[in-house]
């Protein structure tokens, strides 16, 4: 598909509102309404000030809101620093005349920055290319950095049996299926994925594909899996979820965080009595193998439900929620929120304190303090 270049990118200061939590809790004060057309920040804890920095700023990199209004920036959000590229997957796009089923596209954004010699790395232009997923990566969703500047994608699958799974997409080569089934049974619709230091691949598998009418009836519970590509061993690591969604490790990989989005069903219906919860598990080793133990509620989303999840190098936890990106201390206490109109499904850290935020019809970049680095890349 043809590329689109945006050179009209402006950096704007981000409004910060400090919240008096005691006054808010008692109802004595109310939070001022956030801007409806740009990100803003709510600071709930003094420590959040050091993460956002003295002068947070934001820029709108791309938007379809004024044209097709298609949700091109929904999931994945993988930053490849060696090439200054960003990859995202769309939400469901309307079916074409040739298909009764919706489709999902992959977007590749090439980022052009101001000279680093002047101490800045602001993005002044973006080349955007929409790509049809390679063969095998049916209905891609989550993604993560992998070896040699490549990407692992979650393929949710199609209505056909034998589709879906975890795929490796190298640079300049056809994708390779890593795992497509659990002992002969198709996965439901793999959603999010992370790679541990030992090379094992951990992923979530909710039933959203079936609920959205592009996937067969589930053959497995909604679970968390660990796949070892060196041995081919795949284990169920945790079950008992409503709809497991985002997954990430703490910086030392002693804790796994998983979001459960049972609050929202694939058909768009909501149930306020279902989970909108982040669970934490300790990683314990028995007989030389990792297990997830001590399951506990870590946090509950203040607005809507938590989706994609990441940690920074300090151990703070970030999750895309219905009001933006909510941020918690490792203790589970709320630090602050990066409010984004329309909410956020996923996001990722870039370099030098930047964050790329998927907001369906808009792709934002927010500049935080330089010390705020993602644990995944540590840039």
Coordinates of C-alpha atoms in Angstrom, one line a residue, residues 11-338:
X11 CA 5.2 19.7 20.0
X12 CA 2.8 21.1 22.6
X13 CA 3.1 21.5 26.3
X14 CA 1.0 19.0 28.2
X15 CA -1.3 20.3 30.9
X16 CA -0.7 18.9 34.4
X17 CA -3.2 18.9 37.2
X18 CA -2.1 18.0 40.7
X19 CA -4.9 16.1 42.5
X20 CA -5.5 16.5 46.2
X21 CA -6.4 12.9 46.9
X22 CA -7.9 13.5 50.4
X23 CA -10.1 16.3 49.1
X24 CA -11.1 14.2 46.1
X25 CA -11.9 11.1 48.2
X26 CA -14.2 13.1 50.5
X27 CA -16.0 14.9 47.6
X28 CA -14.7 18.3 48.7
X29 CA -13.1 18.9 45.3
X30 CA -13.6 17.6 41.8
X31 CA -11.0 17.1 39.0
X32 CA -11.2 19.8 36.3
X33 CA -12.4 18.4 33.0
X34 CA -9.6 17.3 30.8
X35 CA -9.1 18.7 27.3
X36 CA -11.2 16.9 24.7
X37 CA -8.8 17.1 21.9
X38 CA -5.3 16.4 23.4
X39 CA -3.6 14.5 26.1
X40 CA -3.3 15.9 29.7
X41 CA -1.9 14.6 32.9
X42 CA -3.3 14.0 36.4
X43 CA -0.7 13.7 39.2
X44 CA -1.9 11.8 42.2
X45 CA 1.4 11.4 43.9
X46 CA 4.5 13.6 44.2
X47 CA 6.7 10.8 42.9
X48 CA 4.8 11.0 39.6
X49 CA 6.4 14.5 39.1
X50 CA 9.8 12.9 38.6
X51 CA 8.4 10.5 36.0
X52 CA 6.7 13.1 33.9
X53 CA 9.4 15.7 34.3
X54 CA 9.3 19.5 34.6
X55 CA 7.9 20.1 31.1
X56 CA 6.0 17.1 29.7
X57 CA 4.9 17.6 26.1
X58 CA 3.0 15.8 23.4
X59 CA 2.6 15.7 19.6
X60 CA 0.0 14.1 17.3
X61 CA 1.9 11.9 14.9
X62 CA -1.0 10.6 12.8
X63 CA -4.7 10.8 12.6
X64 CA -7.6 9.3 10.6
X65 CA -10.2 11.1 12.7
X66 CA -10.7 13.8 10.0
X67 CA -10.7 11.4 7.1
X68 CA -11.7 7.7 7.2
X69 CA -12.0 7.6 11.0
X70 CA -10.6 4.0 10.9
X71 CA -9.0 2.7 14.0
X72 CA -5.5 2.0 12.6
X73 CA -3.7 2.4 15.9
X74 CA -5.1 -0.1 18.3
X75 CA -2.6 -2.8 19.5
X76 CA 1.0 -4.1 19.3
X77 CA 2.8 -0.8 19.4
X78 CA 6.4 -2.1 19.0
X79 CA 9.3 0.3 18.7
X80 CA 12.4 -0.8 16.8
X81 CA 15.1 1.5 17.9
X82 CA 17.8 0.4 15.4
X83 CA 15.5 1.6 12.6
X84 CA 13.5 4.2 14.4
X85 CA 10.3 2.4 13.4
X86 CA 7.0 1.8 15.2
X87 CA 4.6 -1.0 14.4
X88 CA 1.0 -1.2 15.3
X89 CA -2.1 -3.3 14.5
X90 CA -5.5 -1.9 13.8
X91 CA -8.8 -2.6 15.4
X92 CA -11.4 -4.5 13.3
X93 CA -11.8 -2.8 10.0
X94 CA -15.0 -3.2 8.0
X95 CA -15.3 -6.1 5.6
X96 CA -14.7 -5.6 2.0
X97 CA -17.0 -6.8 -0.8
X98 CA -14.7 -9.8 -1.3
X99 CA -15.0 -11.0 2.3
X100 CA -17.7 -11.4 4.9
X101 CA -15.3 -11.0 7.7
X102 CA -13.5 -7.9 9.1
X103 CA -9.8 -7.4 8.6
X104 CA -6.9 -6.1 10.6
X105 CA -3.9 -4.2 9.1
X106 CA -0.4 -3.7 10.3
X107 CA 1.0 -0.2 10.2
X108 CA 4.7 0.7 10.0
X109 CA 5.7 4.2 10.9
X110 CA 9.2 5.5 10.1
X111 CA 10.1 8.3 12.4
X112 CA 12.3 11.3 11.5
X113 CA 13.8 13.3 14.3
X114 CA 15.5 16.6 14.8
X115 CA 19.2 16.5 15.2
X116 CA 20.4 14.9 18.4
X117 CA 23.5 17.2 18.4
X118 CA 21.3 19.9 19.8
X119 CA 20.2 17.7 22.6
X120 CA 16.7 17.1 21.2
X121 CA 15.1 14.0 19.6
X122 CA 11.7 15.4 18.8
X123 CA 9.9 13.8 15.8
X124 CA 9.3 16.2 12.9
X125 CA 8.0 13.8 10.3
X126 CA 6.5 10.3 10.0
X127 CA 6.2 8.0 7.0
X128 CA 3.2 5.7 7.4
X129 CA 2.6 2.5 5.5
X130 CA -0.4 0.2 5.9
X131 CA 0.4 -3.4 5.3
X132 CA -1.8 -6.5 4.9
X133 CA -0.6 -9.1 7.4
X134 CA 1.8 -11.7 5.9
X135 CA 0.4 -15.2 5.2
X136 CA -0.2 -17.0 8.5
X137 CA -0.5 -14.0 10.7
X138 CA -4.3 -13.9 10.6
X139 CA -5.9 -11.0 12.4
X140 CA -2.8 -9.8 14.3
X141 CA -3.1 -8.2 17.6
X142 CA -0.3 -7.9 20.2
X143 CA 3.4 -7.9 19.4
X144 CA 6.8 -7.6 21.1
X145 CA 10.4 -7.0 20.1
X146 CA 12.4 -10.1 19.2
X147 CA 15.9 -11.1 18.0
X148 CA 17.7 -9.2 15.3
X149 CA 15.2 -6.2 15.3
X150 CA 12.3 -8.5 14.4
X151 CA 8.8 -8.8 15.9
X152 CA 6.7 -11.6 17.4
X153 CA 3.0 -11.1 16.6
X154 CA -0.1 -12.7 18.2
X155 CA -2.2 -14.1 15.3
X156 CA -5.8 -14.4 16.6
X157 CA -6.7 -16.7 13.7
X158 CA -9.5 -17.0 11.2
X159 CA -12.8 -19.0 11.1
X160 CA -10.8 -21.9 9.7
X161 CA -9.3 -24.6 12.0
X162 CA -5.6 -24.7 12.2
X163 CA -5.1 -20.9 12.2
X164 CA -3.9 -18.5 14.8
X165 CA -0.9 -18.7 17.2
X166 CA 2.4 -17.0 17.8
X167 CA 4.4 -15.9 14.8
X168 CA 7.9 -14.6 14.3
X169 CA 8.2 -11.8 11.6
X170 CA 11.9 -11.3 10.7
X171 CA 13.1 -8.4 8.7
X172 CA 13.1 -9.1 5.0
X173 CA 12.0 -12.7 5.3
X174 CA 8.6 -14.6 5.5
X175 CA 7.0 -15.0 8.9
X176 CA 7.6 -18.3 10.8
X177 CA 5.0 -20.0 12.9
X178 CA 6.4 -20.6 16.4
X179 CA 3.4 -22.3 18.0
X180 CA -0.1 -22.7 16.6
X181 CA -1.8 -25.1 19.0
X182 CA -1.8 -26.6 22.4
X183 CA -1.3 -30.4 22.1
X184 CA -3.5 -30.4 19.0
X185 CA -6.1 -27.9 20.1
X186 CA -6.3 -24.5 18.4
X187 CA -5.7 -21.5 20.6
X188 CA -8.7 -19.2 21.1
X189 CA -7.3 -15.9 19.9
X190 CA -3.8 -15.0 21.2
X191 CA -3.9 -11.4 22.4
X192 CA -0.6 -10.2 23.9
X193 CA 2.9 -11.6 24.2
X194 CA 6.2 -10.9 26.1
X195 CA 9.6 -12.6 25.9
X196 CA 11.5 -13.5 29.0
X197 CA 15.3 -13.2 29.4
X198 CA 15.6 -17.0 29.0
X199 CA 14.0 -16.8 25.6
X200 CA 10.7 -18.2 26.6
X201 CA 7.6 -16.7 25.1
X202 CA 4.6 -15.9 27.4
X203 CA 1.2 -15.0 26.0
X204 CA -2.5 -14.6 26.8
X205 CA -5.3 -16.3 25.0
X206 CA -8.8 -14.9 25.6
X207 CA -11.9 -15.8 23.5
X208 CA -12.4 -12.4 21.8
X209 CA -12.1 -13.8 18.2
X210 CA -15.1 -16.0 18.7
X211 CA -17.1 -13.2 20.3
X212 CA -16.2 -10.9 17.4
X213 CA -17.4 -13.5 14.9
X214 CA -14.2 -14.2 13.1
X215 CA -13.0 -17.2 15.0
X216 CA -14.3 -20.7 15.7
X217 CA -15.8 -21.7 19.0
X218 CA -13.1 -21.9 21.7
X219 CA -11.5 -25.2 22.4
X220 CA -9.6 -24.2 25.5
X221 CA -10.1 -22.1 28.6
X222 CA -8.9 -18.5 28.7
X223 CA -5.4 -19.0 29.9
X224 CA -1.7 -17.9 30.1
X225 CA 0.9 -19.9 28.3
X226 CA 4.7 -20.2 28.3
X227 CA 6.4 -21.6 25.2
X228 CA 10.0 -22.6 25.1
X229 CA 11.2 -22.3 21.4
X230 CA 14.4 -24.2 22.1
X231 CA 12.5 -27.4 23.2
X232 CA 9.0 -26.9 21.9
X233 CA 7.6 -27.3 25.4
X234 CA 4.3 -25.3 26.0
X235 CA 2.8 -25.1 29.5
X236 CA -0.3 -23.5 30.9
X237 CA 0.9 -21.1 33.5
X238 CA -2.3 -19.7 34.9
X239 CA -6.1 -20.1 34.4
X240 CA -9.2 -18.9 36.1
X241 CA -9.5 -15.6 34.1
X242 CA -12.5 -14.1 32.5
X243 CA -10.6 -12.6 29.6
X244 CA -6.8 -12.4 30.1
X245 CA -5.4 -9.6 28.0
X246 CA -2.1 -7.7 28.5
X247 CA 1.0 -9.3 30.1
X248 CA 4.3 -8.0 31.2
X249 CA 7.2 -8.8 33.6
X250 CA 8.6 -6.6 36.4
X251 CA 12.1 -5.4 35.6
X252 CA 13.7 -8.3 37.6
X253 CA 11.2 -10.8 36.1
X254 CA 10.2 -11.9 39.6
X255 CA 6.6 -10.8 39.0
X256 CA 4.2 -11.2 36.1
X257 CA 1.3 -8.8 35.7
X258 CA -1.8 -9.8 33.7
X259 CA -4.8 -7.6 32.8
X260 CA -8.2 -9.2 32.9
X261 CA -10.7 -7.4 30.6
X262 CA -13.9 -9.4 31.5
X263 CA -15.6 -6.0 31.8
X264 CA -15.8 -5.8 28.0
X265 CA -17.1 -8.5 25.7
X266 CA -16.1 -9.0 22.1
X267 CA -19.5 -7.8 20.9
X268 CA -18.9 -4.5 22.7
X269 CA -21.3 -5.2 25.6
X270 CA -20.1 -4.4 29.1
X271 CA -20.6 -5.9 32.5
X272 CA -19.6 -3.7 35.4
X273 CA -19.6 -6.7 37.7
X274 CA -16.8 -8.5 35.7
X275 CA -13.1 -7.9 36.1
X276 CA -11.4 -4.7 35.0
X277 CA -8.4 -5.9 37.0
X278 CA -4.6 -6.2 37.0
X279 CA -3.4 -9.4 38.7
X280 CA 0.1 -10.0 39.9
X281 CA 1.8 -13.4 40.2
X282 CA 5.2 -14.2 41.8
X283 CA 7.5 -16.3 39.6
X284 CA 8.7 -19.3 41.7
X285 CA 11.0 -22.1 40.5
X286 CA 10.2 -25.7 41.4
X287 CA 12.3 -28.6 40.0
X288 CA 14.1 -26.1 37.8
X289 CA 11.0 -24.8 36.1
X290 CA 9.1 -21.5 36.6
X291 CA 5.6 -21.5 38.1
X292 CA 3.2 -18.6 38.8
X293 CA 2.2 -18.5 42.4
X294 CA 0.6 -16.1 44.9
X295 CA -2.0 -14.7 42.6
X296 CA -3.4 -11.4 43.9
X297 CA -5.2 -8.3 42.8
X298 CA -2.7 -5.6 42.0
X299 CA -5.0 -2.8 40.9
X300 CA -8.4 -2.1 39.5
X301 CA -8.8 0.4 36.6
X302 CA -10.3 3.7 37.7
X303 CA -12.0 4.1 34.3
X304 CA -13.2 1.3 32.1
X305 CA -10.7 -1.6 31.9
X306 CA -7.0 -2.1 31.7
X307 CA -5.6 -3.5 28.4
X308 CA -2.0 -3.3 27.3
X309 CA 0.5 -3.3 30.2
X310 CA 4.2 -2.3 30.6
X311 CA 6.7 -1.6 33.4
X312 CA 9.3 1.1 33.5
X313 CA 12.9 0.5 34.8
X314 CA 11.9 1.7 38.2
X315 CA 9.2 -1.0 38.6
X316 CA 6.2 1.2 38.1
X317 CA 3.3 -0.3 36.2
X318 CA 1.5 1.4 33.3
X319 CA -1.7 0.2 31.6
X320 CA -3.8 1.5 28.7
X321 CA -7.3 2.2 30.1
X322 CA -10.5 3.8 29.0
X323 CA -9.3 7.2 30.1
X324 CA -5.7 6.9 28.9
X325 CA -2.6 5.4 30.5
X326 CA -2.9 4.8 34.2
X327 CA 0.3 4.4 36.3
X328 CA 0.8 2.6 39.6
X329 CA 3.6 2.2 42.1
X330 CA 4.8 -1.4 42.7
X331 CA 2.7 -1.2 45.9
X332 CA -0.5 -0.8 43.8
X333 CA -1.0 2.8 44.7
X334 CA -2.0 5.1 41.9
X335 CA 0.7 7.5 40.8
X336 CA -1.0 9.4 38.0
X337 CA -2.8 9.2 34.7
X338 CA -1.9 10.3 31.2

